[in-house]
Amino acid sequence: GVVYNFKENVRRGTMSAYLSAPVSGDKVWGSEQSAWSPAENITILGAKMQYACAEEGVLQMVLKDKNGNTITNLNGFSCGGFYKVEASDLEYRLTPDNGMYVDVVSSTEGVTNVTVTIEFVYDNR
């Protein structure tokens, strides 16, 4: 058989969640010990949050591992339209024994149409 060697991971993936009107305390992809876990080792590359906001509002979300450790903060303080917040170059390794979830820390009434997307690569075997 032929074996191909790549300098970097080429199997990539994304996962997204949509919240029509998030409320402080909401959780996405489970919470703590019931957090979503990958089937195999992955490295989280980045996280994006897109949202619509009325004239005033705040949206603060935290991507955490199942032990409650912060992977990244996604904070949106701009309002009056559509906005995007990105966290890149995270390089956070996640194993099947660990998991991740999104915690909505703060969301005001004017925040709607929130999409959270996580970008990752499968680790080379």
PDB file of C-alpha atoms in Angstrom:
ATOM      1  CA  GLY A   1       0.000   0.000   0.000  1.00  0.00           C
ATOM      2  CA  VAL A   2       0.899   3.625  -0.423  1.00  0.00           C
ATOM      3  CA  VAL A   3       1.451   5.764   2.664  1.00  0.00           C
ATOM      4  CA  TYR A   4       0.983   9.521   2.422  1.00  0.00           C
ATOM      5  CA  ASN A   5       2.753  11.743   4.946  1.00  0.00           C
ATOM      6  CA  PHE A   6       1.418  15.249   5.516  1.00  0.00           C
ATOM      7  CA  LYS A   7       3.152  18.044   7.389  1.00  0.00           C
ATOM      8  CA  GLU A   8      -0.042  19.046   9.161  1.00  0.00           C
ATOM      9  CA  ASN A   9      -3.407  17.600  10.033  1.00  0.00           C
ATOM     10  CA  VAL A  10      -5.671  17.630   7.019  1.00  0.00           C
ATOM     11  CA  ARG A  11      -8.840  16.118   8.423  1.00  0.00           C
ATOM     12  CA  ARG A  12     -10.762  19.173   9.529  1.00  0.00           C
ATOM     13  CA  GLY A  13     -14.189  19.629  11.002  1.00  0.00           C
ATOM     14  CA  THR A  14     -16.588  22.220  12.327  1.00  0.00           C
ATOM     15  CA  MET A  15     -19.560  22.117  14.614  1.00  0.00           C
ATOM     16  CA  SER A  16     -22.143  24.850  14.990  1.00  0.00           C
ATOM     17  CA  ALA A  17     -25.039  25.715  17.245  1.00  0.00           C
ATOM     18  CA  TYR A  18     -27.808  28.280  16.824  1.00  0.00           C
ATOM     19  CA  LEU A  19     -29.589  30.121  19.637  1.00  0.00           C
ATOM     20  CA  SER A  20     -32.525  32.297  18.619  1.00  0.00           C
ATOM     21  CA  ALA A  21     -32.504  34.347  21.827  1.00  0.00           C
ATOM     22  CA  PRO A  22     -29.904  33.225  24.393  1.00  0.00           C
ATOM     23  CA  VAL A  23     -30.458  33.745  28.099  1.00  0.00           C
ATOM     24  CA  SER A  24     -27.775  34.064  30.770  1.00  0.00           C
ATOM     25  CA  GLY A  25     -27.110  30.585  32.151  1.00  0.00           C
ATOM     26  CA  ASP A  26     -27.856  28.716  28.900  1.00  0.00           C
ATOM     27  CA  LYS A  27     -25.481  25.888  28.011  1.00  0.00           C
ATOM     28  CA  VAL A  28     -24.686  24.564  24.536  1.00  0.00           C
ATOM     29  CA  TRP A  29     -23.395  21.005  23.935  1.00  0.00           C
ATOM     30  CA  GLY A  30     -24.107  19.855  27.485  1.00  0.00           C
ATOM     31  CA  SER A  31     -22.432  20.978  30.667  1.00  0.00           C
ATOM     32  CA  GLU A  32     -19.477  19.842  32.761  1.00  0.00           C
ATOM     33  CA  GLN A  33     -19.501  16.014  33.055  1.00  0.00           C
ATOM     34  CA  SER A  34     -22.198  15.701  30.371  1.00  0.00           C
ATOM     35  CA  ALA A  35     -20.289  17.908  27.905  1.00  0.00           C
ATOM     36  CA  TRP A  36     -19.863  16.869  24.274  1.00  0.00           C
ATOM     37  CA  SER A  37     -16.763  14.699  23.741  1.00  0.00           C
ATOM     38  CA  PRO A  38     -15.038  13.887  20.453  1.00  0.00           C
ATOM     39  CA  ALA A  39     -14.789  10.286  19.241  1.00  0.00           C
ATOM     40  CA  GLU A  40     -11.032  10.720  18.806  1.00  0.00           C
ATOM     41  CA  ASN A  41      -8.362  13.274  19.717  1.00  0.00           C
ATOM     42  CA  ILE A  42      -8.882  16.698  18.160  1.00  0.00           C
ATOM     43  CA  THR A  43      -7.238  20.104  18.376  1.00  0.00           C
ATOM     44  CA  ILE A  44      -9.563  23.089  18.572  1.00  0.00           C
ATOM     45  CA  LEU A  45      -8.246  25.759  16.216  1.00  0.00           C
ATOM     46  CA  GLY A  46     -10.759  28.526  16.702  1.00  0.00           C
ATOM     47  CA  ALA A  47     -14.205  29.639  17.766  1.00  0.00           C
ATOM     48  CA  LYS A  48     -16.548  32.151  16.155  1.00  0.00           C
ATOM     49  CA  MET A  49     -19.671  33.792  17.432  1.00  0.00           C
ATOM     50  CA  GLN A  50     -22.031  35.743  15.178  1.00  0.00           C
ATOM     51  CA  TYR A  51     -25.050  37.574  16.475  1.00  0.00           C
ATOM     52  CA  ALA A  52     -27.638  40.262  15.824  1.00  0.00           C
ATOM     53  CA  CYS A  53     -28.172  42.974  18.363  1.00  0.00           C
ATOM     54  CA  ALA A  54     -30.728  45.736  18.795  1.00  0.00           C
ATOM     55  CA  GLU A  55     -29.654  49.216  19.921  1.00  0.00           C
ATOM     56  CA  GLU A  56     -28.188  48.074  23.250  1.00  0.00           C
ATOM     57  CA  GLY A  57     -26.947  44.752  24.516  1.00  0.00           C
ATOM     58  CA  VAL A  58     -24.129  42.510  25.624  1.00  0.00           C
ATOM     59  CA  LEU A  59     -23.333  38.888  24.825  1.00  0.00           C
ATOM     60  CA  GLN A  60     -20.644  37.043  26.764  1.00  0.00           C
ATOM     61  CA  MET A  61     -19.985  33.357  26.147  1.00  0.00           C
ATOM     62  CA  VAL A  62     -17.207  31.062  27.367  1.00  0.00           C
ATOM     63  CA  LEU A  63     -16.034  27.869  25.683  1.00  0.00           C
ATOM     64  CA  LYS A  64     -15.061  25.493  28.510  1.00  0.00           C
ATOM     65  CA  ASP A  65     -13.799  21.962  28.887  1.00  0.00           C
ATOM     66  CA  LYS A  66     -15.800  19.502  30.999  1.00  0.00           C
ATOM     67  CA  ASN A  67     -13.787  20.411  34.104  1.00  0.00           C
ATOM     68  CA  GLY A  68     -14.835  24.060  33.814  1.00  0.00           C
ATOM     69  CA  ASN A  69     -11.466  25.297  32.507  1.00  0.00           C
ATOM     70  CA  THR A  70     -11.785  28.175  30.047  1.00  0.00           C
ATOM     71  CA  ILE A  71     -10.729  27.392  26.488  1.00  0.00           C
ATOM     72  CA  THR A  72     -11.625  30.879  25.219  1.00  0.00           C
ATOM     73  CA  ASN A  73     -13.917  33.827  25.912  1.00  0.00           C
ATOM     74  CA  LEU A  74     -16.263  35.179  23.257  1.00  0.00           C
ATOM     75  CA  ASN A  75     -17.432  38.641  24.281  1.00  0.00           C
ATOM     76  CA  GLY A  76     -19.678  40.840  22.172  1.00  0.00           C
ATOM     77  CA  PHE A  77     -20.121  44.381  23.361  1.00  0.00           C
ATOM     78  CA  SER A  78     -21.146  46.000  20.050  1.00  0.00           C
ATOM     79  CA  CYS A  79     -24.787  46.500  19.164  1.00  0.00           C
ATOM     80  CA  GLY A  80     -26.920  48.031  16.463  1.00  0.00           C
ATOM     81  CA  GLY A  81     -26.629  45.366  13.746  1.00  0.00           C
ATOM     82  CA  PHE A  82     -24.844  42.116  13.017  1.00  0.00           C
ATOM     83  CA  TYR A  83     -21.486  41.341  14.612  1.00  0.00           C
ATOM     84  CA  LYS A  84     -18.816  38.644  14.655  1.00  0.00           C
ATOM     85  CA  VAL A  85     -16.350  37.733  17.402  1.00  0.00           C
ATOM     86  CA  GLU A  86     -13.489  35.345  16.615  1.00  0.00           C
ATOM     87  CA  ALA A  87     -10.880  33.530  18.670  1.00  0.00           C
ATOM     88  CA  SER A  88      -8.184  31.932  16.543  1.00  0.00           C
ATOM     89  CA  ASP A  89      -4.921  30.074  17.102  1.00  0.00           C
ATOM     90  CA  LEU A  90      -6.362  28.292  20.138  1.00  0.00           C
ATOM     91  CA  GLU A  91      -4.452  25.009  19.633  1.00  0.00           C
ATOM     92  CA  TYR A  92      -6.441  23.382  22.471  1.00  0.00           C
ATOM     93  CA  ARG A  93      -6.199  19.586  22.528  1.00  0.00           C
ATOM     94  CA  LEU A  94      -9.382  17.727  23.379  1.00  0.00           C
ATOM     95  CA  THR A  95      -9.536  13.968  24.000  1.00  0.00           C
ATOM     96  CA  PRO A  96     -12.470  11.544  24.190  1.00  0.00           C
ATOM     97  CA  ASP A  97     -12.005  11.607  27.991  1.00  0.00           C
ATOM     98  CA  ASN A  98     -12.514  15.359  28.037  1.00  0.00           C
ATOM     99  CA  GLY A  99     -15.336  17.376  26.563  1.00  0.00           C
ATOM    100  CA  MET A 100     -16.388  20.916  25.786  1.00  0.00           C
ATOM    101  CA  TYR A 101     -19.431  23.115  26.056  1.00  0.00           C
ATOM    102  CA  VAL A 102     -20.418  26.760  25.713  1.00  0.00           C
ATOM    103  CA  ASP A 103     -21.643  28.675  28.736  1.00  0.00           C
ATOM    104  CA  VAL A 104     -23.728  31.818  28.157  1.00  0.00           C
ATOM    105  CA  VAL A 105     -22.401  34.085  30.910  1.00  0.00           C
ATOM    106  CA  SER A 106     -24.431  37.161  30.026  1.00  0.00           C
ATOM    107  CA  SER A 107     -26.991  37.960  27.359  1.00  0.00           C
ATOM    108  CA  THR A 108     -29.286  40.958  27.266  1.00  0.00           C
ATOM    109  CA  GLU A 109     -32.728  41.087  25.723  1.00  0.00           C
ATOM    110  CA  GLY A 110     -31.676  42.699  22.423  1.00  0.00           C
ATOM    111  CA  VAL A 111     -29.312  39.880  21.418  1.00  0.00           C
ATOM    112  CA  THR A 112     -30.747  37.398  18.889  1.00  0.00           C
ATOM    113  CA  ASN A 113     -29.779  34.982  16.116  1.00  0.00           C
ATOM    114  CA  VAL A 114     -26.567  33.730  17.715  1.00  0.00           C
ATOM    115  CA  THR A 115     -24.434  31.171  15.891  1.00  0.00           C
ATOM    116  CA  VAL A 116     -21.413  29.590  17.567  1.00  0.00           C
ATOM    117  CA  THR A 117     -18.971  27.651  15.373  1.00  0.00           C
ATOM    118  CA  ILE A 118     -15.993  25.615  16.553  1.00  0.00           C
ATOM    119  CA  GLU A 119     -13.253  24.758  14.059  1.00  0.00           C
ATOM    120  CA  PHE A 120     -10.992  21.766  14.740  1.00  0.00           C
ATOM    121  CA  VAL A 121      -8.637  19.221  13.193  1.00  0.00           C
ATOM    122  CA  TYR A 122      -8.408  15.538  13.961  1.00  0.00           C
ATOM    123  CA  ASP A 123      -5.000  14.688  15.369  1.00  0.00           C
ATOM    124  CA  ASN A 124      -2.746  12.517  13.237  1.00  0.00           C
ATOM    125  CA  ARG A 125      -2.739   8.882  14.217  1.00  0.00           C
TER     126      ARG A 125
END
